[in-house]
Short mmCIF file of C-alpha atoms in Angstrom, two decimals:
data_model
loop_
_atom_site.label_atom_id
_atom_site.label_comp_id
_atom_site.label_asym_id
_atom_site.label_seq_id
_atom_site.Cartn_x
_atom_site.Cartn_y
_atom_site.Cartn_z
CA UNK A 1 0.00 0.00 0.00
CA UNK A 2 1.27 3.46 -0.82
CA UNK A 3 2.69 5.58 1.98
CA UNK A 4 1.69 9.24 2.21
CA UNK A 5 4.37 11.81 1.55
CA UNK A 6 5.70 13.99 4.36
CA UNK A 7 4.80 17.67 4.52
CA UNK A 8 8.34 18.54 3.43
CA UNK A 9 8.00 16.29 0.38
CA UNK A 10 4.61 17.81 -0.54
CA UNK A 11 6.28 21.22 -0.32
CA UNK A 12 9.11 20.11 -2.62
CA UNK A 13 6.91 18.79 -5.40
CA UNK A 14 3.92 21.17 -5.12
CA UNK A 15 3.45 23.71 -2.36
CA UNK A 16 6.70 25.66 -2.25
CA UNK A 17 8.04 24.61 -5.67
CA UNK A 18 8.18 27.46 -8.15
CA UNK A 19 8.79 28.16 -11.83
CA UNK A 20 12.27 29.71 -12.09
CA UNK A 21 13.46 32.36 -14.53
CA UNK A 22 17.13 31.83 -13.64
CA UNK A 23 19.47 29.38 -11.93
CA UNK A 24 22.58 29.29 -9.76
CA UNK A 25 25.95 28.26 -11.21
CA UNK A 26 25.59 24.77 -9.73
CA UNK A 27 25.85 22.40 -12.70
CA UNK A 28 23.43 19.60 -13.56
CA UNK A 29 25.15 16.30 -14.26
CA UNK A 30 24.31 13.84 -17.03
CA UNK A 31 23.56 11.34 -14.24
CA UNK A 32 20.82 13.71 -13.03
CA UNK A 33 19.25 13.81 -16.50
CA UNK A 34 19.15 10.01 -16.47
CA UNK A 35 17.69 10.06 -12.95
CA UNK A 36 14.85 12.33 -14.09
CA UNK A 37 14.04 9.96 -16.97
CA UNK A 38 14.23 6.94 -14.66
CA UNK A 39 11.46 8.48 -12.54
CA UNK A 40 9.26 10.12 -15.18
CA UNK A 41 9.18 7.00 -17.37
CA UNK A 42 7.02 5.26 -14.74
CA UNK A 43 4.17 7.79 -15.03
CA UNK A 44 1.13 6.32 -16.80
CA UNK A 45 0.34 6.94 -20.48
CA UNK A 46 -2.52 5.49 -22.51
CA UNK A 47 -1.60 1.91 -23.51
CA UNK A 48 1.94 2.68 -22.30
CA UNK A 49 2.45 4.66 -25.51
CA UNK A 50 5.27 6.83 -24.07
CA UNK A 51 5.16 9.38 -26.93
CA UNK A 52 7.54 11.95 -25.37
CA UNK A 53 10.88 12.49 -27.11
CA UNK A 54 13.26 14.70 -25.14
CA UNK A 55 16.20 16.73 -26.39
CA UNK A 56 18.35 17.89 -23.47
CA UNK A 57 20.32 20.94 -24.66
CA UNK A 58 23.49 21.11 -22.55
CA UNK A 59 25.92 22.57 -25.12
CA UNK A 60 26.04 26.28 -25.90
CA UNK A 61 25.40 25.41 -29.56
CA UNK A 62 22.17 23.53 -28.78
CA UNK A 63 20.93 26.25 -26.43
CA UNK A 64 21.65 28.90 -29.09
CA UNK A 65 19.70 26.87 -31.64
CA UNK A 66 16.73 26.67 -29.26
CA UNK A 67 16.96 30.31 -28.18
CA UNK A 68 16.83 31.36 -31.85
CA UNK A 69 13.36 29.73 -32.08
CA UNK A 70 12.04 31.37 -28.92
CA UNK A 71 10.46 34.63 -27.82
CA UNK A 72 12.71 37.57 -26.94
CA UNK A 73 11.68 37.13 -23.30
CA UNK A 74 12.54 33.42 -23.19
CA UNK A 75 15.76 33.36 -25.27
CA UNK A 76 18.07 34.66 -22.51
CA UNK A 77 16.60 32.21 -20.00
CA UNK A 78 17.28 29.32 -22.39
CA UNK A 79 20.87 30.47 -23.01
CA UNK A 80 21.73 30.94 -19.33
CA UNK A 81 20.12 27.80 -17.87
CA UNK A 82 22.37 24.80 -17.10
CA UNK A 83 20.06 22.69 -19.29
CA UNK A 84 17.21 23.62 -21.65
CA UNK A 85 14.92 20.81 -22.73
CA UNK A 86 12.65 20.31 -25.73
CA UNK A 87 9.75 18.02 -24.89
CA UNK A 88 8.70 16.58 -28.22
CA UNK A 89 6.05 14.02 -29.16
CA UNK A 90 6.20 11.15 -31.62
CA UNK A 91 2.98 11.16 -33.61
CA UNK A 92 3.89 7.64 -34.81
CA UNK A 93 4.33 6.30 -31.28
CA UNK A 94 2.19 3.30 -32.26
CA UNK A 95 5.16 1.80 -34.13
CA UNK A 96 6.74 1.09 -30.73
CA UNK A 97 3.68 -0.51 -29.10
CA UNK A 98 4.79 -4.11 -29.78
CA UNK A 99 7.75 -3.39 -27.48
CA UNK A 100 5.92 -1.44 -24.73
CA UNK A 101 2.48 -3.08 -24.81
CA UNK A 102 3.57 -6.60 -25.78
CA UNK A 103 0.63 -8.76 -24.67
CA UNK A 104 -1.72 -7.64 -27.47
CA UNK A 105 -1.30 -5.80 -30.77
CA UNK A 106 -2.56 -2.32 -29.80
CA UNK A 107 -1.48 -0.66 -33.04
CA UNK A 108 -4.97 -0.86 -34.60
CA UNK A 109 -6.35 1.21 -31.67
CA UNK A 110 -4.26 4.10 -32.98
CA UNK A 111 -4.75 3.63 -36.73
CA UNK A 112 -6.42 7.02 -37.25
CA UNK A 113 -3.70 9.68 -37.73
CA UNK A 114 -5.87 12.53 -36.40
CA UNK A 115 -6.80 10.68 -33.20
CA UNK A 116 -3.16 9.65 -32.85
CA UNK A 117 -2.06 13.28 -32.98
CA UNK A 118 -4.45 14.11 -30.12
CA UNK A 119 -3.24 11.09 -28.14
CA UNK A 120 0.44 12.02 -28.67
CA UNK A 121 -0.32 15.56 -27.49
CA UNK A 122 -2.25 14.43 -24.40
CA UNK A 123 0.19 11.73 -23.34
CA UNK A 124 3.44 13.60 -24.05
CA UNK A 125 2.01 16.47 -22.00
CA UNK A 126 1.35 14.08 -19.11
CA UNK A 127 5.00 13.04 -19.45
CA UNK A 128 6.01 16.72 -19.46
CA UNK A 129 4.27 17.15 -16.11
CA UNK A 130 5.97 13.99 -14.82
CA UNK A 131 9.27 15.59 -15.92
CA UNK A 132 8.53 18.73 -13.87
CA UNK A 133 7.58 16.73 -10.75
CA UNK A 134 10.49 14.27 -11.15
CA UNK A 135 13.00 17.13 -11.42
CA UNK A 136 11.58 18.74 -8.28
CA UNK A 137 11.59 15.40 -6.44
CA UNK A 138 15.33 15.14 -7.16
CA UNK A 139 16.04 18.64 -5.80
CA UNK A 140 16.11 20.42 -9.16
CA UNK A 141 13.93 23.23 -10.52
CA UNK A 142 12.29 23.90 -13.88
CA UNK A 143 10.99 26.78 -15.97
CA UNK A 144 8.42 25.44 -18.46
CA UNK A 145 7.59 27.72 -21.43
CA UNK A 146 5.24 27.89 -24.39
CA UNK A 147 6.68 31.09 -25.86
CA UNK A 148 8.49 29.71 -28.91
CA UNK A 149 7.83 28.94 -32.58
CA UNK A 150 6.90 25.26 -32.82
CA UNK A 151 7.61 25.04 -36.56
CA UNK A 152 11.08 26.52 -36.10
CA UNK A 153 11.89 24.15 -33.22
CA UNK A 154 10.66 21.21 -35.30
CA UNK A 155 12.89 22.28 -38.21
CA UNK A 156 15.88 22.84 -35.93
CA UNK A 157 15.63 19.68 -33.84
CA UNK A 158 13.40 17.14 -35.58
CA UNK A 159 14.12 17.64 -39.30
CA UNK A 160 15.22 14.00 -39.65
CA UNK A 161 12.14 12.67 -37.83
CA UNK A 162 9.12 14.56 -39.22
CA UNK A 163 6.79 12.39 -37.13
CA UNK A 164 8.20 14.13 -34.03
CA UNK A 165 6.86 17.59 -33.14
CA UNK A 166 7.66 19.95 -30.30
CA UNK A 167 5.15 20.16 -27.45
CA UNK A 168 6.72 22.55 -24.93
CA UNK A 169 10.16 23.56 -23.71
CA UNK A 170 11.63 24.06 -20.26
CA UNK A 171 14.76 25.13 -18.48
CA UNK A 172 16.34 22.98 -15.75
CA UNK A 173 18.80 23.69 -12.95
CA UNK A 174 19.09 24.76 -9.35
CA UNK A 175 16.69 27.69 -9.14
CA UNK A 176 17.93 31.13 -8.11
CA UNK A 177 15.32 32.55 -5.69
CA UNK A 178 16.15 36.07 -6.90
CA UNK A 179 14.55 35.23 -10.28
CA UNK A 180 11.04 34.41 -9.13
CA UNK A 181 8.11 36.77 -8.93
CA UNK A 182 5.37 37.02 -6.34
CA UNK A 183 3.33 33.85 -6.33
CA UNK A 184 0.18 33.98 -8.42
CA UNK A 185 -3.15 33.20 -6.73
CA UNK A 186 -4.84 29.81 -6.84
CA UNK A 187 -8.58 29.32 -6.41
CA UNK A 188 -10.44 27.47 -3.68
CA UNK A 189 -11.91 24.07 -4.55
CA UNK A 190 -15.39 25.43 -5.24
CA UNK A 191 -14.31 27.64 -8.14
CA UNK A 192 -13.35 24.96 -10.68
CA UNK A 193 -14.59 21.73 -9.06
CA UNK A 194 -18.00 20.10 -8.85
CA UNK A 195 -18.98 17.15 -6.69
CA UNK A 196 -21.70 15.18 -8.45
CA UNK B 1 16.18 25.30 -1.50
CA UNK B 2 14.18 22.20 -2.33
CA UNK B 3 14.87 19.02 -0.42
CA UNK B 4 15.14 15.75 -2.32
CA UNK B 5 12.43 13.18 -1.73
CA UNK B 6 13.18 9.95 0.13
CA UNK B 7 13.33 6.65 -1.75
CA UNK B 8 9.98 5.68 -0.20
CA UNK B 9 8.40 8.91 -1.46
CA UNK B 10 9.81 8.38 -4.98
CA UNK B 11 8.30 4.90 -4.90
CA UNK B 12 4.90 6.30 -3.84
CA UNK B 13 4.63 8.86 -6.63
CA UNK B 14 6.50 7.06 -9.44
CA UNK B 15 8.37 3.79 -9.03
CA UNK B 16 5.92 1.44 -7.36
CA UNK B 17 2.74 3.43 -8.09
CA UNK B 18 0.41 1.66 -10.51
CA UNK B 19 -2.72 2.27 -12.52
CA UNK B 20 -5.55 0.39 -10.78
CA UNK B 21 -8.52 -1.36 -12.35
CA UNK B 22 -10.31 -1.78 -9.02
CA UNK B 23 -10.32 -0.53 -5.43
CA UNK B 24 -10.87 -1.71 -1.89
CA UNK B 25 -14.04 -0.80 0.02
CA UNK B 26 -12.19 1.94 1.92
CA UNK B 27 -14.09 5.14 1.17
CA UNK B 28 -12.61 8.42 -0.07
CA UNK B 29 -13.76 11.44 1.92
CA UNK B 30 -14.75 14.83 0.55
CA UNK B 31 -11.84 16.24 2.59
CA UNK B 32 -9.49 14.06 0.52
CA UNK B 33 -10.91 15.48 -2.73
CA UNK B 34 -10.21 18.97 -1.42
CA UNK B 35 -6.70 17.90 -0.35
CA UNK B 36 -5.93 16.66 -3.89
CA UNK B 37 -7.06 20.00 -5.34
CA UNK B 38 -5.07 21.92 -2.72
CA UNK B 39 -1.90 20.20 -3.96
CA UNK B 40 -2.54 19.99 -7.72
CA UNK B 41 -3.55 23.65 -7.97
CA UNK B 42 0.10 24.65 -7.30
CA UNK B 43 1.41 22.88 -10.40
CA UNK B 44 2.46 25.35 -13.11
CA UNK B 45 0.29 26.24 -16.11
CA UNK B 46 1.03 28.76 -18.85
CA UNK B 47 0.25 32.26 -17.52
CA UNK B 48 -1.43 30.56 -14.55
CA UNK B 49 -4.37 29.82 -16.83
CA UNK B 50 -5.62 26.85 -14.75
CA UNK B 51 -7.99 25.55 -17.47
CA UNK B 52 -8.91 22.26 -15.76
CA UNK B 53 -12.52 21.84 -14.62
CA UNK B 54 -13.11 18.73 -12.53
CA UNK B 55 -16.33 16.84 -11.93
CA UNK B 56 -15.90 14.39 -9.06
CA UNK B 57 -18.58 11.69 -9.46
CA UNK B 58 -19.29 10.27 -6.01
CA UNK B 59 -23.01 9.47 -6.34
CA UNK B 60 -24.24 6.31 -8.06
CA UNK B 61 -26.26 8.53 -10.39
CA UNK B 62 -23.22 10.49 -11.56
CA UNK B 63 -21.12 7.34 -12.01
CA UNK B 64 -23.92 5.76 -14.04
CA UNK B 65 -24.09 8.84 -16.25
CA UNK B 66 -20.33 8.64 -16.86
CA UNK B 67 -20.30 4.87 -17.36
CA UNK B 68 -22.99 5.24 -20.04
CA UNK B 69 -20.53 7.38 -22.05
CA UNK B 70 -17.63 4.95 -21.68
CA UNK B 71 -16.31 1.80 -23.32
CA UNK B 72 -17.69 -1.57 -22.25
CA UNK B 73 -14.33 -2.33 -20.62
CA UNK B 74 -14.24 0.92 -18.62
CA UNK B 75 -17.91 1.21 -17.56
CA UNK B 76 -17.72 -1.36 -14.71
CA UNK B 77 -14.53 0.24 -13.35
CA UNK B 78 -16.25 3.65 -13.27
CA UNK B 79 -19.33 2.24 -11.51
CA UNK B 80 -17.36 0.34 -8.85
CA UNK B 81 -14.72 2.97 -7.98
CA UNK B 82 -15.23 5.08 -4.83
CA UNK B 83 -14.88 8.19 -7.04
CA UNK B 84 -14.76 8.63 -10.82
CA UNK B 85 -13.50 11.97 -12.10
CA UNK B 86 -14.02 13.88 -15.35
CA UNK B 87 -11.05 16.13 -16.08
CA UNK B 88 -12.48 18.83 -18.31
CA UNK B 89 -10.93 21.93 -19.86
CA UNK B 90 -12.32 25.44 -20.18
CA UNK B 91 -11.53 26.67 -23.68
CA UNK B 92 -12.45 30.17 -22.49
CA UNK B 93 -10.02 30.07 -19.56
CA UNK B 94 -8.78 33.53 -20.59
CA UNK B 95 -11.90 35.10 -19.09
CA UNK B 96 -10.45 34.28 -15.64
CA UNK B 97 -6.94 35.66 -16.26
CA UNK B 98 -7.61 39.03 -14.59
CA UNK B 99 -8.11 37.06 -11.36
CA UNK B 100 -5.22 34.59 -11.69
CA UNK B 101 -2.66 36.67 -13.61
CA UNK B 102 -3.53 40.06 -12.15
CA UNK B 103 -0.39 42.14 -12.79
CA UNK B 104 -0.95 42.48 -16.56
CA UNK B 105 -3.88 41.91 -18.92
CA UNK B 106 -2.88 38.56 -20.48
CA UNK B 107 -6.18 38.02 -22.26
CA UNK B 108 -4.90 39.33 -25.62
CA UNK B 109 -2.21 36.59 -25.58
CA UNK B 110 -5.03 34.08 -25.92
CA UNK B 111 -7.27 35.93 -28.36
CA UNK B 112 -7.04 33.28 -31.09
CA UNK B 113 -9.66 30.57 -30.39
CA UNK B 114 -7.70 27.82 -32.16
CA UNK B 115 -4.48 28.51 -30.23
CA UNK B 116 -6.57 28.77 -27.05
CA UNK B 117 -7.99 25.28 -27.65
CA UNK B 118 -4.45 23.88 -27.93
CA UNK B 119 -3.40 25.75 -24.80
CA UNK B 120 -6.42 24.50 -22.83
CA UNK B 121 -5.63 20.95 -23.94
CA UNK B 122 -1.94 21.18 -23.02
CA UNK B 123 -2.43 22.90 -19.69
CA UNK B 124 -5.44 20.92 -18.48
CA UNK B 125 -3.46 17.76 -19.28
CA UNK B 126 -0.58 19.04 -17.15
CA UNK B 127 -3.14 19.52 -14.39
CA UNK B 128 -4.42 15.98 -15.01
CA UNK B 129 -0.92 14.67 -14.37
CA UNK B 130 -0.66 16.82 -11.24
CA UNK B 131 -3.96 15.23 -10.14
CA UNK B 132 -2.48 11.71 -10.56
CA UNK B 133 0.69 12.58 -8.64
CA UNK B 134 -1.17 14.53 -5.92
CA UNK B 135 -3.55 11.60 -5.32
CA UNK B 136 -0.61 9.21 -5.02
CA UNK B 137 1.23 11.61 -2.70
CA UNK B 138 -1.80 11.51 -0.39
CA UNK B 139 -1.87 7.70 -0.31
CA UNK B 140 -4.59 7.26 -2.92
CA UNK B 141 -4.53 5.51 -6.31
CA UNK B 142 -5.91 6.36 -9.74
CA UNK B 143 -6.96 4.68 -12.97
CA UNK B 144 -6.76 7.22 -15.82
CA UNK B 145 -8.66 6.32 -19.01
CA UNK B 146 -9.20 7.61 -22.53
CA UNK B 147 -11.74 4.96 -23.53
CA UNK B 148 -14.92 7.03 -23.60
CA UNK B 149 -16.96 9.16 -26.00
CA UNK B 150 -15.91 12.79 -25.49
CA UNK B 151 -19.03 14.22 -27.16
CA UNK B 152 -21.31 12.12 -24.95
CA UNK B 153 -19.45 13.15 -21.79
CA UNK B 154 -19.61 16.80 -22.86
CA UNK B 155 -23.37 16.51 -23.42
CA UNK B 156 -23.89 14.70 -20.11
CA UNK B 157 -21.71 16.90 -17.87
CA UNK B 158 -21.02 20.21 -19.61
CA UNK B 159 -24.25 20.97 -21.52
CA UNK B 160 -24.68 24.27 -19.63
CA UNK B 161 -21.05 25.32 -20.25
CA UNK B 162 -20.29 24.58 -23.91
CA UNK B 163 -16.85 26.19 -23.54
CA UNK B 164 -15.88 23.25 -21.29
CA UNK B 165 -14.90 19.96 -22.95
CA UNK B 166 -13.79 16.64 -21.52
CA UNK B 167 -10.08 15.83 -21.67
CA UNK B 168 -9.74 12.47 -19.91
CA UNK B 169 -11.38 10.56 -17.07
CA UNK B 170 -10.01 8.62 -14.13
CA UNK B 171 -11.07 6.49 -11.20
CA UNK B 172 -9.85 7.24 -7.67
CA UNK B 173 -9.65 5.20 -4.49
CA UNK B 174 -7.46 2.85 -2.48
CA UNK B 175 -6.14 0.46 -5.13
CA UNK B 176 -6.82 -3.25 -4.86
CA UNK B 177 -3.53 -5.00 -5.76
CA UNK B 178 -5.53 -7.95 -7.16
CA UNK B 179 -6.71 -5.71 -10.04
CA UNK B 180 -3.35 -4.79 -11.55
CA UNK B 181 -1.59 -6.59 -14.37
CA UNK B 182 2.09 -7.31 -14.85
CA UNK B 183 4.01 -4.06 -15.15
CA UNK B 184 4.66 -2.94 -18.71
CA UNK B 185 8.26 -2.29 -19.77
CA UNK B 186 9.90 1.13 -19.82
CA UNK B 187 12.83 2.03 -22.05
CA UNK B 188 16.34 3.05 -21.05
CA UNK B 189 17.27 6.71 -21.40
CA UNK B 190 18.94 6.26 -24.79
CA UNK B 191 15.79 5.10 -26.56
CA UNK B 192 13.76 8.33 -26.44
CA UNK B 193 16.26 10.92 -25.19
CA UNK B 194 19.02 12.88 -26.91
CA UNK B 195 21.69 14.99 -25.22
CA UNK B 196 22.59 17.87 -27.52
#
């Protein structure tokens, strides 16, 4: 049976975690990138489709390529972060189902390209959220962003795999508290929830 | 600075957590539904747009309404679970931005209805993942599902708010270990990740 998390752990992944605009000089190791994947990969996706395809930009060259596709406000954040990540989605994820859903041939469930595009979007986004929580759980911080040109990112990073499209991007590192703004309000349960 | 989670906590939210097909008789209290919201609401969304709209089906009547919109395989799970939840998305979330992003008028950023639909989908899905992790963090279990008719669910639950559409649905309770299957494989880092 699952054990509840401590208050400190709930703070780390939700309550005091923040979106960072900048990071300290503390580096992020390749082992930490693997550790994030080794947590986030366990999060559920429909029929274990695992559509997310991640490009971890650690070199200056890769960050410059990504910054060139991004809004003027986001480009400097991408350049300065220890790691900037493109969370992409494979719209032909069904090709891998025999490996990840081996007990039955689930490929026909995803035969319709339009429905598959929606499924890749939904499930790679779930994986993007697992990425954010996994990074926080390991003592790292993130700065997810939508302010970029998807077509440019696709051309820059996924030209050889046209079935892969960008979903969203994010920075990663040890957050610098000086770079966060006042926390934005969140509503009480009653505002956006109904008990039926 | 964020504190890393313990191994036991990482197990609870990722490594040993599972998707459940059935639950024990242990009830889920209304206080627990509020506690899930009070964690998941802190997860980041673009411009704090918070597009998710949740309908928590706790009555037999509500579960029957949802089961009638779902696949033959999912209907009995929905009926038997302590709680079954519709995770919806408000495609007119921008109307609420003056409350949740008060320091600047962000509504013009989301003026295009088509882009707004994509944003509502992406960000309500992030919130759906936060829901899954928040429930696990509180010692509960979930069973997320896509096998239902979105149009039927929209007609049954969101007829009075046509700007709200269903994203995905999930059961919630204390998982019965007898209802889970063998764990599906997950790939090593190299398969779906690139370091650039």
